[in-house]
Tab-separated table of N, CA, C and O in Angstrom:
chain	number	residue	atom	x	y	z
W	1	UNK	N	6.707	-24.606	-3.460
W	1	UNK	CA	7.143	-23.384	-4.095
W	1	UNK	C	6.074	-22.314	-3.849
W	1	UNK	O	4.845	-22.275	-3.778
W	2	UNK	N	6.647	-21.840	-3.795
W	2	UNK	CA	5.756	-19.705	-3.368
W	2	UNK	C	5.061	-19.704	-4.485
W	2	UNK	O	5.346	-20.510	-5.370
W	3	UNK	N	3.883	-18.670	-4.653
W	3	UNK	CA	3.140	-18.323	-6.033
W	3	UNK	C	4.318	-16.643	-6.179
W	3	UNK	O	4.888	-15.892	-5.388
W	4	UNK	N	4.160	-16.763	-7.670
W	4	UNK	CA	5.028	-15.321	-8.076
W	4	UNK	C	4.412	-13.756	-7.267
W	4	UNK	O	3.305	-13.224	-7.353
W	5	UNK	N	5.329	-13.450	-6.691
W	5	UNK	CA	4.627	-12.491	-6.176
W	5	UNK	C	5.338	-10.988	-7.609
W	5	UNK	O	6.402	-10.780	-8.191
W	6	UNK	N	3.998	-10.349	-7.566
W	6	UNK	CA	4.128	-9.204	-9.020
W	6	UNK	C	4.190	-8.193	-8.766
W	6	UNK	O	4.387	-7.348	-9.639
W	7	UNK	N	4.083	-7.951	-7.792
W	7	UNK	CA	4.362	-6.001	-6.618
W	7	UNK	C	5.167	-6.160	-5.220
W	7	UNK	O	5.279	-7.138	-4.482
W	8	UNK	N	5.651	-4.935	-5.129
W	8	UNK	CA	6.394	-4.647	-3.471
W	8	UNK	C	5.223	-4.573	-2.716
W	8	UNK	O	4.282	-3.779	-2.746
W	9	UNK	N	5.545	-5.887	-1.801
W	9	UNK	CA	4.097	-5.610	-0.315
W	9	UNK	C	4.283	-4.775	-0.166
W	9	UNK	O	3.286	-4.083	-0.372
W	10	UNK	N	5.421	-4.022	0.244
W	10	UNK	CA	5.806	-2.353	1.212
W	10	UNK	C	4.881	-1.835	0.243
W	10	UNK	O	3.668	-1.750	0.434
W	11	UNK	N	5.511	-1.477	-0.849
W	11	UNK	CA	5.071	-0.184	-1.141
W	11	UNK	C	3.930	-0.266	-3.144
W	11	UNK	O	3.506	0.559	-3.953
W	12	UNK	N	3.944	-1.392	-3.035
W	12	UNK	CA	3.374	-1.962	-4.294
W	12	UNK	C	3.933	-1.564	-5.756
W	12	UNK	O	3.308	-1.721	-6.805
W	13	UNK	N	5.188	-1.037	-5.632
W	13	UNK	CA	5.979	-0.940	-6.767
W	13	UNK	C	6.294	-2.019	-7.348
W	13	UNK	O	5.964	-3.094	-6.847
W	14	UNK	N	6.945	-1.959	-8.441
W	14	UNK	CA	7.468	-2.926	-9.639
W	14	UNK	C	8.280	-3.641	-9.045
W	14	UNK	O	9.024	-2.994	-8.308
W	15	UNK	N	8.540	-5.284	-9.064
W	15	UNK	CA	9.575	-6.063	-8.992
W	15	UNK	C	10.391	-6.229	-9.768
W	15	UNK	O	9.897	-6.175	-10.894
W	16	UNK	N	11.899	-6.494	-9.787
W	16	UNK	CA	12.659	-7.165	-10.707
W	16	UNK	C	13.042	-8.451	-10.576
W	16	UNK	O	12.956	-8.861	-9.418
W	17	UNK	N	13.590	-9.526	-11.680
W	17	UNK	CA	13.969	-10.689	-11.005
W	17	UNK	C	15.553	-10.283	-11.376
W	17	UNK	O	15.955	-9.758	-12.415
W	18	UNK	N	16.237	-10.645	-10.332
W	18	UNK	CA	17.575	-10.760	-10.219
W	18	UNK	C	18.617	-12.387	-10.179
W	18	UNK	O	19.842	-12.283	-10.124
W	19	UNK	N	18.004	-13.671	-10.211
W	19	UNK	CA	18.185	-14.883	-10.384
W	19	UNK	C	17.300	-15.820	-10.719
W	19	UNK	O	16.206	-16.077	-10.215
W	20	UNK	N	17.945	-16.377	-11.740
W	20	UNK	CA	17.105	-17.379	-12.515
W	20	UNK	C	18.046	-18.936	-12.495
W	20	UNK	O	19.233	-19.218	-12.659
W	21	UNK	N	16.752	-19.740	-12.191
W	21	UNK	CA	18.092	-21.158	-11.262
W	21	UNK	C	16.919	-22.377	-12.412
W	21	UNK	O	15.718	-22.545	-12.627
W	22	UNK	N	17.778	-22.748	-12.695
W	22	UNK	CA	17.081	-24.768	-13.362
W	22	UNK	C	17.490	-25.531	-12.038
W	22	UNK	O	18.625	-25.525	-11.560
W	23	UNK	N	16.069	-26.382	-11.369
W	23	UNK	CA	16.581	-26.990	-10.426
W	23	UNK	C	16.984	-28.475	-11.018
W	23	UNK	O	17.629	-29.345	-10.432
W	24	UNK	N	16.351	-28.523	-12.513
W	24	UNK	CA	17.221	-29.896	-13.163
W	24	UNK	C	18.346	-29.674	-13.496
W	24	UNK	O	18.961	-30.738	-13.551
W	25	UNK	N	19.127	-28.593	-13.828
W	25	UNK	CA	20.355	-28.623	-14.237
W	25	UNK	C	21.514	-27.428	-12.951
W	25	UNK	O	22.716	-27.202	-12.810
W	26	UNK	N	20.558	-27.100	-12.464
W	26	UNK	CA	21.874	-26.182	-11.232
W	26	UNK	C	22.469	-25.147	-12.273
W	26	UNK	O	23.619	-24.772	-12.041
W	27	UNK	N	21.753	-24.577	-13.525
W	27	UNK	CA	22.386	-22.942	-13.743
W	27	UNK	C	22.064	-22.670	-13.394
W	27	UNK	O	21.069	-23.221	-12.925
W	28	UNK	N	22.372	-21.497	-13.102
W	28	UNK	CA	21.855	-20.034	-12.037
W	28	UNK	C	22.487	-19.135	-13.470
W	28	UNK	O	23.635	-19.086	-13.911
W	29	UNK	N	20.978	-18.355	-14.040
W	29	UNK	CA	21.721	-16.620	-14.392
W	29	UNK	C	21.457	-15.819	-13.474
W	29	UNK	O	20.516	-15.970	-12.694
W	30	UNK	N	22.168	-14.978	-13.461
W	30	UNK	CA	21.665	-13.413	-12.650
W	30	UNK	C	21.901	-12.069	-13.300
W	30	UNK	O	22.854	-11.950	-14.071
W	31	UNK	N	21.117	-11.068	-13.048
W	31	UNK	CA	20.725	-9.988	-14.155
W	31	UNK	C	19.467	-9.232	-13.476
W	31	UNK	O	18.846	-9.623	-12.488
W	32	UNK	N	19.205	-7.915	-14.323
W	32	UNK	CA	18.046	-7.658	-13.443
W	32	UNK	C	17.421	-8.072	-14.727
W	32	UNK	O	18.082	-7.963	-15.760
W	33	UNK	N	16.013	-8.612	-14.761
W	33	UNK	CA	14.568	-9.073	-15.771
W	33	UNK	C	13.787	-8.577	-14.993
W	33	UNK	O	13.708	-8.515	-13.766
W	34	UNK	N	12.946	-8.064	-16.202
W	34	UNK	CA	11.470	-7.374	-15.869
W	34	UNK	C	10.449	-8.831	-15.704
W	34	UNK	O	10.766	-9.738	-16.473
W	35	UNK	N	9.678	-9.012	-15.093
W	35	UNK	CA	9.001	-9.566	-15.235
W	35	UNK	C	7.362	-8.796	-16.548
W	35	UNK	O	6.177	-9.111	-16.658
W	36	UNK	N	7.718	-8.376	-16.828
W	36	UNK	CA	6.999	-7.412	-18.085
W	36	UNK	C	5.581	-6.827	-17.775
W	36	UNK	O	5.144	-6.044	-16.931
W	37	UNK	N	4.919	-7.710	-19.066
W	37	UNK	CA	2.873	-7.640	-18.629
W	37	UNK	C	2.776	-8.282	-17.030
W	37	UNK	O	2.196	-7.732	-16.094
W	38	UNK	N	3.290	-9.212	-16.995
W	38	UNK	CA	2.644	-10.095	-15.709
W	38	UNK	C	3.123	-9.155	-14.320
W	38	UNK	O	2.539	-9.197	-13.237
W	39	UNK	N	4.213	-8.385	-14.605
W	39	UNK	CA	4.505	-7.587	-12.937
W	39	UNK	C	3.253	-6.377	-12.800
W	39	UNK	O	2.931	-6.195	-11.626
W	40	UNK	N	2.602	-5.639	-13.671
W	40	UNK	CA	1.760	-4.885	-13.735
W	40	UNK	C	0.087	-5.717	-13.057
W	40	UNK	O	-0.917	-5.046	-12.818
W	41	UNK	N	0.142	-6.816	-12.918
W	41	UNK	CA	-0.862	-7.647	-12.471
W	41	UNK	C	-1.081	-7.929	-11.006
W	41	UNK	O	-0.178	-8.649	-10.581
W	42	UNK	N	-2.122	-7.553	-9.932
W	42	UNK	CA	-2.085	-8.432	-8.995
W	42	UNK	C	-2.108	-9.981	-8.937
W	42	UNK	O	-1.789	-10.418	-10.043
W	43	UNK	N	-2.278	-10.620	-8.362
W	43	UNK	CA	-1.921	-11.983	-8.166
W	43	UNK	C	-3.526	-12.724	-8.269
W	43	UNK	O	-3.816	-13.819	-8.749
W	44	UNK	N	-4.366	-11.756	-7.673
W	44	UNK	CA	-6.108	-11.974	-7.974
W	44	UNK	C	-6.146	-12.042	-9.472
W	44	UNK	O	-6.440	-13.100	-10.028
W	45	UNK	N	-5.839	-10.872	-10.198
W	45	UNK	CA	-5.899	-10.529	-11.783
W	45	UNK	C	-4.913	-11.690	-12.769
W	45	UNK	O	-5.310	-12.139	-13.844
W	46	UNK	N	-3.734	-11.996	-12.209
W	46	UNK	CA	-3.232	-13.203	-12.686
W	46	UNK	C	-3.916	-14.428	-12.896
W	46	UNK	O	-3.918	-15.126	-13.910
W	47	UNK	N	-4.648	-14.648	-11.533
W	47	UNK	CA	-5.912	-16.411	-11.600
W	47	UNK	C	-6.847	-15.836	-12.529
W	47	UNK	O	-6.916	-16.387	-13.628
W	48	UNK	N	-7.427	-15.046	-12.355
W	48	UNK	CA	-8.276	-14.279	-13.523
W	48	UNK	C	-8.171	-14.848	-14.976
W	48	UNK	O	-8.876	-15.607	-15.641
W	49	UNK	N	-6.613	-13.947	-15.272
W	49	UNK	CA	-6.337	-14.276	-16.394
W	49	UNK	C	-6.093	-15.880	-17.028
W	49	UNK	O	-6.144	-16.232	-18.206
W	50	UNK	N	-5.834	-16.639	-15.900
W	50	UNK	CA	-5.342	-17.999	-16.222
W	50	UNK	C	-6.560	-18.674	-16.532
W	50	UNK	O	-6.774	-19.470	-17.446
W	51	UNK	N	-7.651	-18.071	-15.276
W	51	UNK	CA	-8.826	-18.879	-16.040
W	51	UNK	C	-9.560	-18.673	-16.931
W	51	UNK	O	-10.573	-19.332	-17.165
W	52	UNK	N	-9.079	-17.540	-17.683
W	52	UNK	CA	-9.778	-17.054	-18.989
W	52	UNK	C	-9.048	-17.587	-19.759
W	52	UNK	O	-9.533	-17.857	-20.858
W	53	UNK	N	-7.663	-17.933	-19.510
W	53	UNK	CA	-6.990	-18.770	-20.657
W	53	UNK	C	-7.861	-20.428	-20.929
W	53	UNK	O	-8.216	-21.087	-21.906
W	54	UNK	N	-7.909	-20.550	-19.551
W	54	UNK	CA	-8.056	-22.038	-19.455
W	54	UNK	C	-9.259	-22.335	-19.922
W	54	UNK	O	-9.452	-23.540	-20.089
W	55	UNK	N	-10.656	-21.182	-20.344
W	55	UNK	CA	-11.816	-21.087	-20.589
W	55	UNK	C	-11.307	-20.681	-22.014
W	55	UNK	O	-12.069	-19.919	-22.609
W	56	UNK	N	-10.525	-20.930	-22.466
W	56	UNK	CA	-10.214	-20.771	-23.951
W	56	UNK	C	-11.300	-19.212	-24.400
W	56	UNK	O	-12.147	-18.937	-25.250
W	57	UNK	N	-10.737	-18.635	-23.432
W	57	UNK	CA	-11.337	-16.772	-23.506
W	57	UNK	C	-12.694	-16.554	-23.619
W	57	UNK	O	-13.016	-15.441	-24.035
W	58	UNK	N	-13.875	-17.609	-23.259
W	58	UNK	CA	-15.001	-17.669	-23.262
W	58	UNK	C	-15.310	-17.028	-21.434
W	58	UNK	O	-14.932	-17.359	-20.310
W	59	UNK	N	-16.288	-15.870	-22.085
W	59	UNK	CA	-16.271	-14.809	-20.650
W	59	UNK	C	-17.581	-15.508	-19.690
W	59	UNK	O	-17.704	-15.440	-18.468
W	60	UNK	N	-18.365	-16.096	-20.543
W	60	UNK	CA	-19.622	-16.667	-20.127
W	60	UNK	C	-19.024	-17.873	-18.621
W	60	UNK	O	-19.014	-17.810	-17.392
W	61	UNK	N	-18.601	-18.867	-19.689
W	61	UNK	CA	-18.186	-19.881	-18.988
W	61	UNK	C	-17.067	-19.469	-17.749
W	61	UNK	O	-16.974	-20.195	-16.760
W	62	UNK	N	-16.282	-18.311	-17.890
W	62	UNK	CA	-15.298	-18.084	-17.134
W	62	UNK	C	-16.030	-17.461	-16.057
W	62	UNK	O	-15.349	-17.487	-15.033
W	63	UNK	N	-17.113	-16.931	-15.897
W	63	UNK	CA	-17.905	-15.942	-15.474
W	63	UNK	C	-18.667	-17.426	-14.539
W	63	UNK	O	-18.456	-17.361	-13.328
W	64	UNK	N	-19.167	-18.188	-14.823
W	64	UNK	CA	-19.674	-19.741	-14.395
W	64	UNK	C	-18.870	-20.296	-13.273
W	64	UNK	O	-19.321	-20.336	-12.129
W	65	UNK	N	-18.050	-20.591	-13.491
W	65	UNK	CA	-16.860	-21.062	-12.852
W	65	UNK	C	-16.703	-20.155	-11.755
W	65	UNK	O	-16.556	-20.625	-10.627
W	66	UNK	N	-16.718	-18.603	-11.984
W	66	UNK	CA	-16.037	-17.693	-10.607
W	66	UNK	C	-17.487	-17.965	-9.517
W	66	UNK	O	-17.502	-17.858	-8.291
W	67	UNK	N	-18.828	-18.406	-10.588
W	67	UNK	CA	-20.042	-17.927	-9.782
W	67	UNK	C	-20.074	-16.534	-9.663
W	67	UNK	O	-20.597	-16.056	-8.656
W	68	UNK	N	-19.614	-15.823	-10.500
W	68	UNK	CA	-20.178	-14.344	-11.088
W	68	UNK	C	-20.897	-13.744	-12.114
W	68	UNK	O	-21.388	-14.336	-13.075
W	69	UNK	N	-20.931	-12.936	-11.957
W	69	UNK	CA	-21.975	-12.296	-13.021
W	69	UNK	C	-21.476	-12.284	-14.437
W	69	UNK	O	-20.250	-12.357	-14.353
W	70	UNK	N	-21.896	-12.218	-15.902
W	70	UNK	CA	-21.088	-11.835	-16.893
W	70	UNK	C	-20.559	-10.533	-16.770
W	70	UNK	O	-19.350	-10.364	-16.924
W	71	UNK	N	-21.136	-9.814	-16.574
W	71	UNK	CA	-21.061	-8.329	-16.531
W	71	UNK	C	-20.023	-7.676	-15.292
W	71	UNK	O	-19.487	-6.568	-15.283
W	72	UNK	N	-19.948	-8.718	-14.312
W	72	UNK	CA	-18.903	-8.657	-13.140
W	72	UNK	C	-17.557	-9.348	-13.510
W	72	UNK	O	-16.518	-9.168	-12.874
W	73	UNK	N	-17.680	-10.200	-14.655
W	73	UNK	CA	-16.750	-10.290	-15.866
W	73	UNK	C	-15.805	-9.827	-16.200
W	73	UNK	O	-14.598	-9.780	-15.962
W	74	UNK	N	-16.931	-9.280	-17.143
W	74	UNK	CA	-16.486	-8.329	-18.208
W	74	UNK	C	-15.845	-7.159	-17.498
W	74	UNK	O	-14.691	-6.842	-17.787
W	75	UNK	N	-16.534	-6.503	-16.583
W	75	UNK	CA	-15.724	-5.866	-15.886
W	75	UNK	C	-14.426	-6.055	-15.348
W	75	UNK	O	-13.770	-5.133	-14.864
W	76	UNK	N	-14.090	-7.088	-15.414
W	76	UNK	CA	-12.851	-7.219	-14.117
W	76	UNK	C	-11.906	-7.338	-15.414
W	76	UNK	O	-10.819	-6.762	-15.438
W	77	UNK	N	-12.462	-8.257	-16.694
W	77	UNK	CA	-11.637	-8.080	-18.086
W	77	UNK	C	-11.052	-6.864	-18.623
W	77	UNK	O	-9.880	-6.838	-19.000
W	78	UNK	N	-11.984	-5.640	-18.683
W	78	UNK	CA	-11.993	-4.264	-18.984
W	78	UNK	C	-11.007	-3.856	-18.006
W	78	UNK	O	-10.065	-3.245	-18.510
W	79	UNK	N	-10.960	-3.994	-16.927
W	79	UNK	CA	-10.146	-3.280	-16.008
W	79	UNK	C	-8.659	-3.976	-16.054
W	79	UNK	O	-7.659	-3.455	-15.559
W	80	UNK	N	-8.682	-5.275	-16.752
W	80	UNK	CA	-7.193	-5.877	-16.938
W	80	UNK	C	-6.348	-5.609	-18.423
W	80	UNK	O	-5.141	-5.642	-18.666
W	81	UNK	N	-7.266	-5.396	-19.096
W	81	UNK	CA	-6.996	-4.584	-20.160
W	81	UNK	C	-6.643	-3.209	-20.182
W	81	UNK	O	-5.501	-2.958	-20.566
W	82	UNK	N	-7.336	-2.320	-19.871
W	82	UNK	CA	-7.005	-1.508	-19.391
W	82	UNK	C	-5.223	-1.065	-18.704
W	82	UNK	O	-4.271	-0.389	-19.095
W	83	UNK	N	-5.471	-1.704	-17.805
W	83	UNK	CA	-4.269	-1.811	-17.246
W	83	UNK	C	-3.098	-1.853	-17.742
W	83	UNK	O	-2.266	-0.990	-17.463
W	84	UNK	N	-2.857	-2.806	-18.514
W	84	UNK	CA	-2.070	-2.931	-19.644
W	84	UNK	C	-2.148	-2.193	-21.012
W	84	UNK	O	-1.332	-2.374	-21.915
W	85	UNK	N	-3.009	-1.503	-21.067
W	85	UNK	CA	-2.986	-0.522	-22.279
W	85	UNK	C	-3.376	-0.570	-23.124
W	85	UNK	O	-2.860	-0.142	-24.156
W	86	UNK	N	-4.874	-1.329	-22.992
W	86	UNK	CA	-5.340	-1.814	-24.596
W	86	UNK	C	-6.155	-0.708	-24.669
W	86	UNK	O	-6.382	0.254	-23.936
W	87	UNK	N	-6.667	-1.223	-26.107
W	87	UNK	CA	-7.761	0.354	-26.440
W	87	UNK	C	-8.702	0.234	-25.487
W	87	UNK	O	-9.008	-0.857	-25.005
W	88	UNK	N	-9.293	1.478	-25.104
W	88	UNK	CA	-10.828	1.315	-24.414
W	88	UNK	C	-11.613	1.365	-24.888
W	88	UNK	O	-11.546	2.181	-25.807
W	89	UNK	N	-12.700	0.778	-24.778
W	89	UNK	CA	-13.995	0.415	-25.513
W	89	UNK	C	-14.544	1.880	-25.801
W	89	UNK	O	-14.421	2.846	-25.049
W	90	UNK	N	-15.173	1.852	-27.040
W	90	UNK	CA	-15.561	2.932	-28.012
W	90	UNK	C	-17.219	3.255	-26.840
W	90	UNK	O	-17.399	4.309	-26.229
W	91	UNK	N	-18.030	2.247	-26.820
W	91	UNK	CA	-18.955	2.427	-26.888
W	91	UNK	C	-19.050	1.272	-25.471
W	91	UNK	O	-18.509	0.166	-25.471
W	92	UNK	N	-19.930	1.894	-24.229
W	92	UNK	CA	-20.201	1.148	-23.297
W	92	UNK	C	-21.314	-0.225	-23.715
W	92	UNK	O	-22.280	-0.053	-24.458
W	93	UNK	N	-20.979	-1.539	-23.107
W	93	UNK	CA	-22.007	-2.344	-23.144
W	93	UNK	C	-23.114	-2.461	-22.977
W	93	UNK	O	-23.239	-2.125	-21.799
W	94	UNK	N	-24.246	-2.763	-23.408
W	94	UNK	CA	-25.189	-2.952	-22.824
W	94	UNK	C	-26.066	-4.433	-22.524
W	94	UNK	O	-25.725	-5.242	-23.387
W	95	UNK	N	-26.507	-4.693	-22.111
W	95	UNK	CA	-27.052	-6.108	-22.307
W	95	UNK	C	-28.680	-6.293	-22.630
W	95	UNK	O	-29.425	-5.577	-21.959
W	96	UNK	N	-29.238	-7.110	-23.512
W	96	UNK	CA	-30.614	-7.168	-23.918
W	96	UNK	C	-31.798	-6.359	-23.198
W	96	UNK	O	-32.450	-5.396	-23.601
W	97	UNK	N	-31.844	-6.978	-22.161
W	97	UNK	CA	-33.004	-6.241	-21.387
W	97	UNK	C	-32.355	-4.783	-21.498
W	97	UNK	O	-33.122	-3.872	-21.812
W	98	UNK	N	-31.263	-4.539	-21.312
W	98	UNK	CA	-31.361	-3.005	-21.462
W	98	UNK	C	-31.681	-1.992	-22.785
W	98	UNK	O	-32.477	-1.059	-22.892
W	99	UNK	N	-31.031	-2.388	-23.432
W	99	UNK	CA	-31.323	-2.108	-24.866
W	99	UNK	C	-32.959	-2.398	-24.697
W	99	UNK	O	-33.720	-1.434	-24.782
W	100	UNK	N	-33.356	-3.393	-24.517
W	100	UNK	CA	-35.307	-3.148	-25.004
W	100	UNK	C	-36.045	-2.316	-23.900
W	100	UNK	O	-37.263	-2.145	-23.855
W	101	UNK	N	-35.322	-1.931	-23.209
W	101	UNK	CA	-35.750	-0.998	-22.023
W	101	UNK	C	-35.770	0.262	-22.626
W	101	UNK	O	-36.794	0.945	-22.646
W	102	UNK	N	-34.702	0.621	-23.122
W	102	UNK	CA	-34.422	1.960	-23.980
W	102	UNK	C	-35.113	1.882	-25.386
W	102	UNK	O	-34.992	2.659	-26.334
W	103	UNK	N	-35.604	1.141	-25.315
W	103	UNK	CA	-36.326	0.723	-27.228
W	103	UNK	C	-37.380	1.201	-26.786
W	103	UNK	O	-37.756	2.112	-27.523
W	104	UNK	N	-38.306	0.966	-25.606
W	104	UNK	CA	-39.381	0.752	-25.289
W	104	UNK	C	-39.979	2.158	-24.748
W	104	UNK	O	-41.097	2.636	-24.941
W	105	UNK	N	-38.838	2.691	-23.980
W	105	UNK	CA	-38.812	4.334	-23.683
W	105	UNK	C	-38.776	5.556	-25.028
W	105	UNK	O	-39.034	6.758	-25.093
W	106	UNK	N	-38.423	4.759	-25.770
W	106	UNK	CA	-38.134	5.494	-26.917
W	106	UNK	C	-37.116	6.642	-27.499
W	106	UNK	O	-37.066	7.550	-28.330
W	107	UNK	N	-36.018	5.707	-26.080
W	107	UNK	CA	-34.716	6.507	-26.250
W	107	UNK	C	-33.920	6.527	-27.410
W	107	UNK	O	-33.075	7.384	-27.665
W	108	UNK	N	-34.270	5.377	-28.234
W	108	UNK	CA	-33.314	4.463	-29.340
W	108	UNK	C	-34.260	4.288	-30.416
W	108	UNK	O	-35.358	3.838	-30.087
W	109	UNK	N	-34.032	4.586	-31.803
W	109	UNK	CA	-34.980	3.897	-33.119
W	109	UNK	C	-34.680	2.674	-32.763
W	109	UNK	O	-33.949	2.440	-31.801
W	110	UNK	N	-35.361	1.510	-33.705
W	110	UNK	CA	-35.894	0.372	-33.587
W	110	UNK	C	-34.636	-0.002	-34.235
W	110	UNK	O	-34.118	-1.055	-33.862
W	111	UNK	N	-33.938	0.834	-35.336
W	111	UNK	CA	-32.548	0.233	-36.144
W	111	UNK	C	-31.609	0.374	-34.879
W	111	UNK	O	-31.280	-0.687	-34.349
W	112	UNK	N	-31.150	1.515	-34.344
W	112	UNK	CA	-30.253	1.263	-33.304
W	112	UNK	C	-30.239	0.050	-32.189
W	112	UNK	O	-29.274	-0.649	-31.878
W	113	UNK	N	-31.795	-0.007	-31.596
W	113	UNK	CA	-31.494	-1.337	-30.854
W	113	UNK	C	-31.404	-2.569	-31.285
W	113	UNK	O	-31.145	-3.434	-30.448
W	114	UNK	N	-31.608	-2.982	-32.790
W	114	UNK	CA	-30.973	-4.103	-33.744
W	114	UNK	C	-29.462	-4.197	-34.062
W	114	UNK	O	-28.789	-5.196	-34.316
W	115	UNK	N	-29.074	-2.785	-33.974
W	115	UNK	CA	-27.218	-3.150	-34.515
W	115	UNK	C	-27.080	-3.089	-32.632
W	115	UNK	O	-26.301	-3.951	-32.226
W	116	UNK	N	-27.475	-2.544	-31.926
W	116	UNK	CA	-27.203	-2.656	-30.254
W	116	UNK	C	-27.280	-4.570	-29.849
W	116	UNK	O	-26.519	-5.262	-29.174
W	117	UNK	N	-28.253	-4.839	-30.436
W	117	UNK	CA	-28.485	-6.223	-29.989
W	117	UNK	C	-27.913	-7.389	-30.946
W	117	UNK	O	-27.962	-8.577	-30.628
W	118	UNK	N	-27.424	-6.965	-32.027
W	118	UNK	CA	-26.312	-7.518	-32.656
W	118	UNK	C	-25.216	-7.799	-32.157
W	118	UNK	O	-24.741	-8.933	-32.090
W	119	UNK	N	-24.610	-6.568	-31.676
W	119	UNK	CA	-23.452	-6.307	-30.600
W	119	UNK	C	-23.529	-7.291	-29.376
W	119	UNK	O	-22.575	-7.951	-28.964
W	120	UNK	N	-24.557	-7.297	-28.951
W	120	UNK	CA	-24.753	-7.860	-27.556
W	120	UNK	C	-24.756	-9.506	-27.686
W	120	UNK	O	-24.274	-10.208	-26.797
W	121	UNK	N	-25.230	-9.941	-28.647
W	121	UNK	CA	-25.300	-11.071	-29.014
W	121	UNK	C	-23.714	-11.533	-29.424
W	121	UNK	O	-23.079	-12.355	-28.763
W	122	UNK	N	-23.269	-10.948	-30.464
W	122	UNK	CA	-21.843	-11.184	-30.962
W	122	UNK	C	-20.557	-11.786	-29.471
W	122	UNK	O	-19.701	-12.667	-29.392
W	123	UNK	N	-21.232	-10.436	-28.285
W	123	UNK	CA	-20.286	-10.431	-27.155
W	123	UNK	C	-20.555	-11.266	-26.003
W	123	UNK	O	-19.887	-11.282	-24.969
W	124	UNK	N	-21.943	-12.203	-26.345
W	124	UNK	CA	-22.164	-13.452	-25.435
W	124	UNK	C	-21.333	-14.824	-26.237
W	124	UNK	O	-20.769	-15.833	-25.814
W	125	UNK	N	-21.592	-14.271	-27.553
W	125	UNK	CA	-20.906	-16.032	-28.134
W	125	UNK	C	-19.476	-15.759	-27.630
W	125	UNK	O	-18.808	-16.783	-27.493
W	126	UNK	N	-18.900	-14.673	-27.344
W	126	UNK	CA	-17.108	-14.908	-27.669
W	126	UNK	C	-17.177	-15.863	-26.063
W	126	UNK	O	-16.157	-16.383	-25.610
């Protein structure tokens, strides 16, 4: 069997499905169906998502597995979200060393890079 394809090669527009078959039972419906969230997805962003399912949404470990970065991650997360229309993040990430980089410059009081590194911490356990 083919993997689902979620865009027009031609022209990368929206698919519809027009037949739906049980090969245990031989119905066939036909109709047009959206394929919904998942047609808005490339087919890269689909394995993505599966293995963030399959990582029971842990970005670390999912991030392990690709042999990528967290942050090359999180990114590719943000951009699938996105996509689909979730809120966008209020406030850009930062990660430890950066935050004490900016502590240290004296870009940030000492309270900001504690609720900063709160944050940062909170967004390694998920």
């Amino acid at each position: 069997m083919n993997p689902l394809l979620t865009r027009d090669p031609i022209t990368g527009g929206e698919l519809i499905v027009t037949r739906l078959e049980s090969p245990s039972s031989g119905i066939v419906i036909e109709g047009r169906f959206s394929l919904g969230w998942i047609g808005r997805l490339t087919p890269e962003q689909l394995a993505f998502v599966e293995l963030l399912v399959k990582n029971r949404g842990n970005i670390q470990r999912l991030a392990a597995e690709l042999d990528i970065a967290y942050n090359t991650a999180r990114a590719r997360l943000d951009e699938i979200v996105a996509l689909l229309g979730g809120p966008p993040e209020h406030e850009p990430r930062l990660d430890r060393r950066q935050i004490l980089d900016r502590l240290a410059a004296r870009e940030i009081s000492v309270e900001e890079a504690l609720r900063l590194l709160k944050g940062a911490n909170y967004e390694q356990r998920k």
